[in-house]
CSV table of C-alpha atoms and ligand atoms in Angstrom, one decimal:
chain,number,residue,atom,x,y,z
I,1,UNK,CA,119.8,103.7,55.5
I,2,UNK,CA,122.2,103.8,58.8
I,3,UNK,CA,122.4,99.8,60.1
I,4,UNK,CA,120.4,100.4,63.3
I,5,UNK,CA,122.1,97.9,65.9
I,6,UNK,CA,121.5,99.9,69.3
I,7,UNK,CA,118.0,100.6,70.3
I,8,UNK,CA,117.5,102.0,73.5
I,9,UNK,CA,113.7,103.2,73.2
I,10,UNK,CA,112.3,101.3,74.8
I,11,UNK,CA,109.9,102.9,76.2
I,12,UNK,CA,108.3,104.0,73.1
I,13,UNK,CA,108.3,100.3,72.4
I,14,UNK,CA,109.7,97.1,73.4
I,15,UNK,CA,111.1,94.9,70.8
I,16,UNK,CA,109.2,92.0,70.2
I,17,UNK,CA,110.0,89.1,72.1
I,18,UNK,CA,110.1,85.7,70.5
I,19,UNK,CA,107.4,83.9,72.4
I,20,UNK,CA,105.0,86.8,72.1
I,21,UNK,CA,105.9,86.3,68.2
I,22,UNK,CA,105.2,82.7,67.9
I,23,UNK,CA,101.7,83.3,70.1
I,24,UNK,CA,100.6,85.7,67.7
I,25,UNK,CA,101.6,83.9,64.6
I,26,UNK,CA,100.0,80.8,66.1
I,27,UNK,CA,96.5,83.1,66.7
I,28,UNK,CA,97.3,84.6,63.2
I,29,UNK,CA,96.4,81.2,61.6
I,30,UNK,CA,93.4,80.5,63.4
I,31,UNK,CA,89.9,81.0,61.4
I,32,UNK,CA,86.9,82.9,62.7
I,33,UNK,CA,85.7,85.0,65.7
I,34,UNK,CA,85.6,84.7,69.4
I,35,UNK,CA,82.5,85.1,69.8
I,36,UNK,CA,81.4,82.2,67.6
I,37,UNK,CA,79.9,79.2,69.3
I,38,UNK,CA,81.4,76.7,66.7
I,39,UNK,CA,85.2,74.7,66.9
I,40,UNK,CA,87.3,77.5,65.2
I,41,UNK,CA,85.4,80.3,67.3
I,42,UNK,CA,85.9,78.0,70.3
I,43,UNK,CA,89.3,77.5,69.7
I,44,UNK,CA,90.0,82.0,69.4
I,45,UNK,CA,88.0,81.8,72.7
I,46,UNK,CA,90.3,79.3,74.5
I,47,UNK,CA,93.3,81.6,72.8
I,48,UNK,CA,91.6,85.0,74.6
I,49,UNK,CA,90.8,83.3,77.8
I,50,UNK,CA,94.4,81.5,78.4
I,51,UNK,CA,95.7,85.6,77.6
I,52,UNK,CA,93.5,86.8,80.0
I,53,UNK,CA,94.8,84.6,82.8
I,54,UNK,CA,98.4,85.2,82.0
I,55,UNK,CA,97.6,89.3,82.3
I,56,UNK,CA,95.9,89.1,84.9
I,57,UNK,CA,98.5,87.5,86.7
I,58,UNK,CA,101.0,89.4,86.3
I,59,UNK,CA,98.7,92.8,87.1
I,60,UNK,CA,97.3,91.1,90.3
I,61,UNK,CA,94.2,90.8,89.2
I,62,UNK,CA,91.2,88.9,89.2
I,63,UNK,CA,90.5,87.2,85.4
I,64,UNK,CA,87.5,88.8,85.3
I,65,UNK,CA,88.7,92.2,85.7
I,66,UNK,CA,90.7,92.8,82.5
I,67,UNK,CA,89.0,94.3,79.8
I,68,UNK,CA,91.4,94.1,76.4
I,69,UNK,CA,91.4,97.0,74.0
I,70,UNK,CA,93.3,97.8,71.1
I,71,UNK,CA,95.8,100.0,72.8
I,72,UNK,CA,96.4,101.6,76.1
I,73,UNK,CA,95.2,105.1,74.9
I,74,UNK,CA,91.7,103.6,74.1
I,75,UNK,CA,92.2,102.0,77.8
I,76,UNK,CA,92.9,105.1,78.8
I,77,UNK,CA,89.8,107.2,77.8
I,78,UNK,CA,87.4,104.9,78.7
I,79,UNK,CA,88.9,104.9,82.2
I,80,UNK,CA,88.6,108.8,82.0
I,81,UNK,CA,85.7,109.3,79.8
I,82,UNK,CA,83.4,106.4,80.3
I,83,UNK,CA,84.5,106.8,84.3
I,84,UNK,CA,83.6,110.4,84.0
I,85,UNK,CA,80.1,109.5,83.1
I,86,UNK,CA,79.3,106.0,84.5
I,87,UNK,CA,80.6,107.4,88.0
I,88,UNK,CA,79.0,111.1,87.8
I,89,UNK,CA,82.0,113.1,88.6
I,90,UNK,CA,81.9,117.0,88.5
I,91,UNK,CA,85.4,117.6,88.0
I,92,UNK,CA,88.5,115.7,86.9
I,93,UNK,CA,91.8,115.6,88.7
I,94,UNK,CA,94.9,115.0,86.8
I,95,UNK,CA,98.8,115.8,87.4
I,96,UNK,CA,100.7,118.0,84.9
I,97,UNK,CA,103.0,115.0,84.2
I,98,UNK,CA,100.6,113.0,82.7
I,99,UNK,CA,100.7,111.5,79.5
I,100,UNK,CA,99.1,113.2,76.6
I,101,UNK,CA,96.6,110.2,76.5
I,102,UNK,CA,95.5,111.2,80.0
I,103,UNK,CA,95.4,115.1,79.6
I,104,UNK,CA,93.6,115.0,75.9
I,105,UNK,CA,90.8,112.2,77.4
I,106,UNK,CA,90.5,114.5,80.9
I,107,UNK,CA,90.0,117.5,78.4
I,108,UNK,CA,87.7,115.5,76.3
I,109,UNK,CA,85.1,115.2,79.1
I,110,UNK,CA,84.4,118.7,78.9
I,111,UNK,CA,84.4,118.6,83.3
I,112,UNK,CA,86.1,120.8,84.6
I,113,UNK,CA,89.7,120.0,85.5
I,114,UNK,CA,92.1,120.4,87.9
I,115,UNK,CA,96.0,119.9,87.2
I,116,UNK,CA,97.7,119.1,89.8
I,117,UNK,CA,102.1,120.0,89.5
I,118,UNK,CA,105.0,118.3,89.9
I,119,UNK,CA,107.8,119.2,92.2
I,120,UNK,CA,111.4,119.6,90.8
I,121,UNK,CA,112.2,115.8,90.8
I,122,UNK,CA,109.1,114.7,89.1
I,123,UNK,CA,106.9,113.9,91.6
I,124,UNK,CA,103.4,114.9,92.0
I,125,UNK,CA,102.9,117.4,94.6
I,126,UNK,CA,100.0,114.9,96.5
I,127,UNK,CA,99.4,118.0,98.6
I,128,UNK,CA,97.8,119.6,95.6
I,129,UNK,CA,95.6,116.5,95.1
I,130,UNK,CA,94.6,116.7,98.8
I,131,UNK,CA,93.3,120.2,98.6
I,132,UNK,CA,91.3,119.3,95.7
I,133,UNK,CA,89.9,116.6,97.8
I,134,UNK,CA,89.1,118.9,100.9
I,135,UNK,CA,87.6,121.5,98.7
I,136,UNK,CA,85.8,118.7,96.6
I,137,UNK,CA,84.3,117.0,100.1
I,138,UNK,CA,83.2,121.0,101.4
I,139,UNK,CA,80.6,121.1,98.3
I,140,UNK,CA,79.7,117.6,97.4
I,141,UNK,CA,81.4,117.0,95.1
I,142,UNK,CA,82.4,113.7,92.8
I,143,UNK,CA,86.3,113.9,91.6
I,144,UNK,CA,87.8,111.1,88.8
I,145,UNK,CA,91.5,111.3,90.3
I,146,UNK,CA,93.6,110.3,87.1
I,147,UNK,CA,97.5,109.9,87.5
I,148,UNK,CA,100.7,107.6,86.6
I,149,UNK,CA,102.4,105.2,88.4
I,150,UNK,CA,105.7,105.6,86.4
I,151,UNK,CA,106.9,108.7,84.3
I,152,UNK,CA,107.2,107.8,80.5
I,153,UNK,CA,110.1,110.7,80.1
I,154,UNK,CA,112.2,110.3,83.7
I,155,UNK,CA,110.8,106.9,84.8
I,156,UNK,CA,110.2,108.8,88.6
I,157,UNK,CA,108.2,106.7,90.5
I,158,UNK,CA,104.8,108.4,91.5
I,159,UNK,CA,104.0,108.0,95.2
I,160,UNK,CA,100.6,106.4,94.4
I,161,UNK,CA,100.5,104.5,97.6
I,162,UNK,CA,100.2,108.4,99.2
I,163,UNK,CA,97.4,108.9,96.3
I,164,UNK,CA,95.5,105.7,96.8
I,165,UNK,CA,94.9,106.4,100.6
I,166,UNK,CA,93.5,109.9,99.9
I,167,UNK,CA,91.3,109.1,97.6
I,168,UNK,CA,90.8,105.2,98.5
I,169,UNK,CA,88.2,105.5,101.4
I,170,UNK,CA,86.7,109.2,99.7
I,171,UNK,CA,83.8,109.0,97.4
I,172,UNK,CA,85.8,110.2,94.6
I,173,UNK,CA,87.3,107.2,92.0
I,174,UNK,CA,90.7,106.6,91.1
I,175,UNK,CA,92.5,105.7,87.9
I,176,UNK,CA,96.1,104.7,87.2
I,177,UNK,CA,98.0,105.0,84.2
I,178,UNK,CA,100.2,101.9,84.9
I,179,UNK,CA,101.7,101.5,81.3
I,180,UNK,CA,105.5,102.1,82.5
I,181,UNK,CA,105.2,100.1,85.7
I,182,UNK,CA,103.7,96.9,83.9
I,183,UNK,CA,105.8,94.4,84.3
I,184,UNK,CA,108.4,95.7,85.9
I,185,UNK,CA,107.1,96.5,89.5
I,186,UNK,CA,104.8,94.5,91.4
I,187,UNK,CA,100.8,95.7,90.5
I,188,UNK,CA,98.3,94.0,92.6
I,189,UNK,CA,95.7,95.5,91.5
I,190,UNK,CA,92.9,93.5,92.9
I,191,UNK,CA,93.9,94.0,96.8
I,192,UNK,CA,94.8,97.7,96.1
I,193,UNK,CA,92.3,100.6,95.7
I,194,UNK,CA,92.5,101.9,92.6
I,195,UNK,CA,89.0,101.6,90.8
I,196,UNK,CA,90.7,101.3,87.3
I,197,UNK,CA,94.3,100.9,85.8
I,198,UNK,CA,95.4,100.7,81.8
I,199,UNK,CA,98.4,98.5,81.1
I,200,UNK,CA,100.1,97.9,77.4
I,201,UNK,CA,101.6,95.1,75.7
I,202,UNK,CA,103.9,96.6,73.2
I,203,UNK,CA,105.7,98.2,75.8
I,204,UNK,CA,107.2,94.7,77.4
I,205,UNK,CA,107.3,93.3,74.1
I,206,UNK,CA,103.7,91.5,73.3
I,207,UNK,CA,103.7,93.6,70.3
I,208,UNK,CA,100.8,96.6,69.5
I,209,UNK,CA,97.4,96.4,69.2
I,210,UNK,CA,96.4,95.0,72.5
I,211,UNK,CA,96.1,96.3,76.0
I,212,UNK,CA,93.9,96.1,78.8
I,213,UNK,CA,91.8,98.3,81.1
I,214,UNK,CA,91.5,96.6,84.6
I,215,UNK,CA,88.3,97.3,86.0
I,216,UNK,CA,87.2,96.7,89.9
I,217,UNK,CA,83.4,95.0,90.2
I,218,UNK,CA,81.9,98.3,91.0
I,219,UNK,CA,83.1,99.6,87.6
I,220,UNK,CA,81.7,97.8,85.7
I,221,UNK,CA,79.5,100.4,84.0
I,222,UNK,CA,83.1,102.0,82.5
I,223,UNK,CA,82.4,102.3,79.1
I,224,UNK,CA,83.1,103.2,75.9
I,225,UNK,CA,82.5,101.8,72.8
I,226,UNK,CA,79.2,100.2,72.6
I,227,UNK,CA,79.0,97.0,70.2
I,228,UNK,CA,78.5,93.4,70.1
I,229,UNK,CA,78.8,92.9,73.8
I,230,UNK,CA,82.2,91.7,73.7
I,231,UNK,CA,84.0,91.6,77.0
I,232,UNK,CA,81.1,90.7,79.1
I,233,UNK,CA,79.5,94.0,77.3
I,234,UNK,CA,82.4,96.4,78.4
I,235,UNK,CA,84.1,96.9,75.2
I,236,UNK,CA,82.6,96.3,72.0
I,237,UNK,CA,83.9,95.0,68.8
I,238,UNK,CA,85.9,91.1,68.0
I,239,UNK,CA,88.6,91.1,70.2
I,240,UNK,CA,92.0,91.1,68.3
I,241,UNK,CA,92.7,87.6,69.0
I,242,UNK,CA,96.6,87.7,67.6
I,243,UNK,CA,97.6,90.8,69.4
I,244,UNK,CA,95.9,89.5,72.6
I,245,UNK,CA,97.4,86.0,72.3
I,246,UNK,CA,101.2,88.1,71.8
I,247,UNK,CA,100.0,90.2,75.4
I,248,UNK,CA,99.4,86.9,77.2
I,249,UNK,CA,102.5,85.5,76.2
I,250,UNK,CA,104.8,88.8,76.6
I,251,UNK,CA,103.4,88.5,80.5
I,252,UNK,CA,105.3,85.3,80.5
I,253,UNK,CA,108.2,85.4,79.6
I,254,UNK,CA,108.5,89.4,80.4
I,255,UNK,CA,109.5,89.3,83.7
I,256,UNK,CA,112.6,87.1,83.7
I,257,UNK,CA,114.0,88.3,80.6
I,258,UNK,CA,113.8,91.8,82.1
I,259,UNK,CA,115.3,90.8,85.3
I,260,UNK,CA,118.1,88.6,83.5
I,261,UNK,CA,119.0,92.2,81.1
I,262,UNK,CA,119.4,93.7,84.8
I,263,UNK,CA,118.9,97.1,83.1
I,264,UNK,CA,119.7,99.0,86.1
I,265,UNK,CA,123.3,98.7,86.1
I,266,UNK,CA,122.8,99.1,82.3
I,267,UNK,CA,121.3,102.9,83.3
I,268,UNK,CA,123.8,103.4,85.8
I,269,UNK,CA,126.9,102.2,83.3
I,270,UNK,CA,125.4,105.0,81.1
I,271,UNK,CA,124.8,108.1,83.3
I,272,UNK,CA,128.5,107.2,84.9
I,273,UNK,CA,130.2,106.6,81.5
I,274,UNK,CA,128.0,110.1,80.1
I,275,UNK,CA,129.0,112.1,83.6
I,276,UNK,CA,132.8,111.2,83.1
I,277,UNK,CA,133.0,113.1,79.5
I,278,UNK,CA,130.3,116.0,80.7
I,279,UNK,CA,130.4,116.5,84.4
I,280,UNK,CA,127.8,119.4,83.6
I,281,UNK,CA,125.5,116.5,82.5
I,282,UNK,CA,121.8,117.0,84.1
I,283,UNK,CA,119.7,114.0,85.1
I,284,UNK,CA,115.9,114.5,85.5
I,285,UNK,CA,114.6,113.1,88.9
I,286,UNK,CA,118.7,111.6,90.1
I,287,UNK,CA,117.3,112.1,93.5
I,288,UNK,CA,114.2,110.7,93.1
I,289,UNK,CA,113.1,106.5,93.0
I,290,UNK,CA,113.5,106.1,89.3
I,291,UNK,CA,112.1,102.9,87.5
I,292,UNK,CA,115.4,101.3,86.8
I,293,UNK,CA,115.5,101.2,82.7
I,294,UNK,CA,115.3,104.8,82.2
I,295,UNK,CA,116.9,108.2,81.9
I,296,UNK,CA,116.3,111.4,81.5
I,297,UNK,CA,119.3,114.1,80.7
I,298,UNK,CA,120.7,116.9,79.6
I,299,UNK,CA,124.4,117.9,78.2
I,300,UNK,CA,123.6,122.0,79.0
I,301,UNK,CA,124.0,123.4,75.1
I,302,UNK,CA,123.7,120.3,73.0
I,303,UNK,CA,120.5,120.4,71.2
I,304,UNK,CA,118.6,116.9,71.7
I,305,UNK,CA,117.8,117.8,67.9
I,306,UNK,CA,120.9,117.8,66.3
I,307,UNK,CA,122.6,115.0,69.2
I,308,UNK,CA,119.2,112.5,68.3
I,309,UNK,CA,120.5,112.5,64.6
I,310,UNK,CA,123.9,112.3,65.2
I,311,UNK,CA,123.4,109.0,67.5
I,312,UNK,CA,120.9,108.4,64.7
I,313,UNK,CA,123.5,108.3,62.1
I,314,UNK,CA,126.0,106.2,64.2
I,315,UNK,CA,123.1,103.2,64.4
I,316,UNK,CA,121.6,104.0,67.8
I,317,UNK,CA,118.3,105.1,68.2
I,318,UNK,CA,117.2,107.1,71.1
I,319,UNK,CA,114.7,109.8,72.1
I,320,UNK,CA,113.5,113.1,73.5
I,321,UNK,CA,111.3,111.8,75.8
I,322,UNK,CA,108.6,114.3,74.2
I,323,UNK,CA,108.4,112.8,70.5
I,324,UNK,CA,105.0,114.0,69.1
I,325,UNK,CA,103.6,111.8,67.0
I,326,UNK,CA,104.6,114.2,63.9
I,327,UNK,CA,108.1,112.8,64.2
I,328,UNK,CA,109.0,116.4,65.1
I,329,UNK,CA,111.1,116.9,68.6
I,330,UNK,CA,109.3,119.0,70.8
I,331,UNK,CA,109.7,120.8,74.6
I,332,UNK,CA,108.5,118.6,77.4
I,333,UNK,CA,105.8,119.6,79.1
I,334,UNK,CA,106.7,116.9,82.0
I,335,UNK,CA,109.8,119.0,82.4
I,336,UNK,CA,108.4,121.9,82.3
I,337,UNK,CA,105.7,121.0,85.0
I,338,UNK,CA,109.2,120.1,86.8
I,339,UNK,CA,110.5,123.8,86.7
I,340,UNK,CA,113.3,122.8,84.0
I,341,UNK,CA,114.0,125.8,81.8
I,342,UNK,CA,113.2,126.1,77.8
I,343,UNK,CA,116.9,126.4,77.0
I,344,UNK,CA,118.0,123.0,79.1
I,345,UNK,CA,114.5,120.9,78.3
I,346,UNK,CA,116.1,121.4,74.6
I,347,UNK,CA,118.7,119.2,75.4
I,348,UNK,CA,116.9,116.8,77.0
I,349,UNK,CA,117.0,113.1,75.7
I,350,UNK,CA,116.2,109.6,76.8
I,351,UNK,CA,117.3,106.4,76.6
I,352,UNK,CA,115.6,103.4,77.8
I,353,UNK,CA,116.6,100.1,78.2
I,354,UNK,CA,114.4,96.4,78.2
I,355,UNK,CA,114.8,92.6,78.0
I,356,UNK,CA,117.2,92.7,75.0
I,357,UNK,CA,119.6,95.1,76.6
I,358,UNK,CA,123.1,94.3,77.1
I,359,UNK,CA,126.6,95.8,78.5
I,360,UNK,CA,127.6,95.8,74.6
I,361,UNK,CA,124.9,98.6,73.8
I,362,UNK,CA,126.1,100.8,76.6
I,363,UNK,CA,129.4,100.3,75.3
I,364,UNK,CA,128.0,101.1,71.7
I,365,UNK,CA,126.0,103.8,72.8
I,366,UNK,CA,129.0,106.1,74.9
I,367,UNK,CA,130.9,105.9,72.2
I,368,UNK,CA,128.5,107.4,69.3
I,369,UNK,CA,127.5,109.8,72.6
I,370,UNK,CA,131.2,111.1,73.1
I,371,UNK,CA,131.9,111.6,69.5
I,372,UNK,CA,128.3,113.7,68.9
I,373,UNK,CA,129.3,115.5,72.0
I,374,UNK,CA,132.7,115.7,71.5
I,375,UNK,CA,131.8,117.1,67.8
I,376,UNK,CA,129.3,119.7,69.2
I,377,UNK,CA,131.7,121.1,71.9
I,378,UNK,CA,134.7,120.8,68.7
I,379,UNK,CA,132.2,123.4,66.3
I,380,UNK,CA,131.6,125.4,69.6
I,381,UNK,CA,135.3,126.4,70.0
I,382,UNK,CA,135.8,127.1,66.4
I,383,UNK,CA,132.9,129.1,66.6
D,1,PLP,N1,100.6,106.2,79.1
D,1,PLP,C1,101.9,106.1,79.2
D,1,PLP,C2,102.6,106.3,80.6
D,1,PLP,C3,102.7,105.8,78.1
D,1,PLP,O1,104.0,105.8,78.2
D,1,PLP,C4,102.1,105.6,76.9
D,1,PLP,C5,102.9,105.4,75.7
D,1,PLP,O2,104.0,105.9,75.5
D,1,PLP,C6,100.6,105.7,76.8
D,1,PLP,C7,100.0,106.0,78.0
D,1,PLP,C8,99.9,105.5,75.5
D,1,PLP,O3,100.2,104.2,75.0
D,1,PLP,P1,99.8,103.9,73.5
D,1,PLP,O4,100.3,105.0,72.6
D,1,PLP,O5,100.4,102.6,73.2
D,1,PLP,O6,98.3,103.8,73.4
């Protein structure tokens, strides 16, 4: 086994951070159910309810508006399918950049559904999403508008604000997939207009199997898995107390650590240190507002395949950007909604920085990426 020291996917998942660690442990050892009215039940409540606070917090939002689930996909559908149903729409709105979470849920409601594309730096054309509007509003209909705040493969920041005041005063509902921006831009969900919003823990450390769908007064009637009446009857079944208590405390201590890794001169060390050995280097969204831990490139004729396991090998782990959950490396479909052709999306990887993140792993990280690239262009000349 290689001796992984450099991890720089974060965005697939954030280490875990001590203090989420020692929350969790804490909840681990704690006997019984939430929902019990007796000491040890009481005392899982008081765990649940102190996490609540702390999420809501830092979302900007009301206590009383987070819902946890077991993971933000789960948050996900029953923003898209529960909202689909509890708010009548006819048709779903989504972009192409979406994650897969948010395209397989839209699909799952059987409505039909319009995608919306991106323009060449990543961003959703919101002219697409106010034609769907207009032509919704000429025949009465009901639209669930469904996009991302923050791009999980080139961290382009999607102008929501444009978004939220098309569809904000409309009949029509909106839902953001927030899970990139948690924590790392300023939510406010409760004074903004989105209807509903998923956030995740394990991606700013809490660890995985909590998350939370954030749900305005008026929907309320979101649903999807019917149970015990957990969650004031939004979400069925005993909340995962552990994981929950690791979410509250991730939102914590989160923020400053993040700040404190200042990842965006981390990102901009890389891409200057990656453009000095391949000038032809190709960064998705460069001219675009980019969340400041990620990026998206391409070194035009070095497979992401073959350059993923040689940075593999040297102890730095990395991604495509469009992992599947097979393990296997696949196209993009995010850069192929951006116009990006077959032959340079195969070369496309991503590295992603968080609150662990020093200088030291840039430093570690050029140097395994000059000697897989320096390798690759070495076998192309003997070739
Ligand atoms: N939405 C976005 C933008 C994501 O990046 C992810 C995870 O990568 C998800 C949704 C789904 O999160 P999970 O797989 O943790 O449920």
């Amino acid at each position: 086994m290689p001796r992984q020291t450099i991890y720089l996917d974060h965005n697939a998942s954030a280490p875990l951070l001590p203090e989420a660690r020692a929350a969790h442990i804490a909840a681990l050892d704690l006997t019984g159910n939430p929902s019990s009215v007796h000491a040890q039940g009481r005392a899982l409540r008081a765990v649940v309810d102190q996490a609540r606070t702390e999420v809501a917090k830092l979302a900007g939002a009301e206590r009383d508006q987070v819902v946890f689930t077991g993971s933000a996909t789960e948050a996900i559908s029953q923003a898209i399918i529960g909202g689909a149903r509890a708010f009548r729409a006819d048709a779903i709105v989504v972009s192409e950049g979406e994650h897969t979470a948010v395209l397989k849920a839209a699909e799952a409601t059987g409505l039909p559904l319009k995608r919306v594309g991106l323009d060449a730096d990543g961003l959703i054309k919101v002219e697409e999403i106010a034609s769907a509007i207009a032509d919704a509003d000429r025949v009465g209909m009901r639209l669930l508008v469904a996009v991302h705040l923050v791009n999980n493969e080139t961290g382009v920041i999607q102008p929501v604000d444009r978004i939220e005041t098309l569809v904000g005063p409309s009949p029509h509902f909106l839902f953001v997939d927030a899970v990139q921006a948690f924590g790392k831009m300023v939510l406010e969900f409760a004074s903004r207009p989105p209807d509903l919003m998923a956030i995740s823990s394990h991606k700013i450390g809490g660890g995985t199997g909590a998350a939370a769908l954030l749900m305005k007064g008026h929907a309320d009637q979101v649903r999807l898995i019917p149970g015990g009446g957990q969650e004031s009857g939004r979400r069925g079944g005993t909340e995962n107390a552990p994981a929950i208590a690791g979410f509250g405390a991730a939102t914590v201590a989160f923020p400053d650590r993040f700040y404190r890794a200042d990842v965006g001169t981390l990102v901009r060390a890389a891409e200057d240190g990656m453009r000095s050995m391949c000038p032809d280097l190709v960064i998705f969204g460069e001219s675009t507002d980019r969340i400041g831990n990620v990026s998206n490139f391409a070194v035009p004729g070095v497979r992401n395949s073959l350059a993923m396991m040689g940075l593999d090998l040297a102890g730095v782990s990395v991604s495509s950007g469009s992992a599947c959950s097979s393990g296997k490396v696949g196209t993009s479909h995010v850069l192929a909604a951006m116009g990006v052709r077959n032959d340079l999306s195969e070369c496309a990887l991503r590295i992603s920085f968080g609150w662990s993140s020093t200088m030291a792993d840039v430093e570690a990280y050029l140097k395994a990426f000059g000697e897989v690239v320096g390798r690759h262009k070495a076998r192309r000349v003997a070739a």
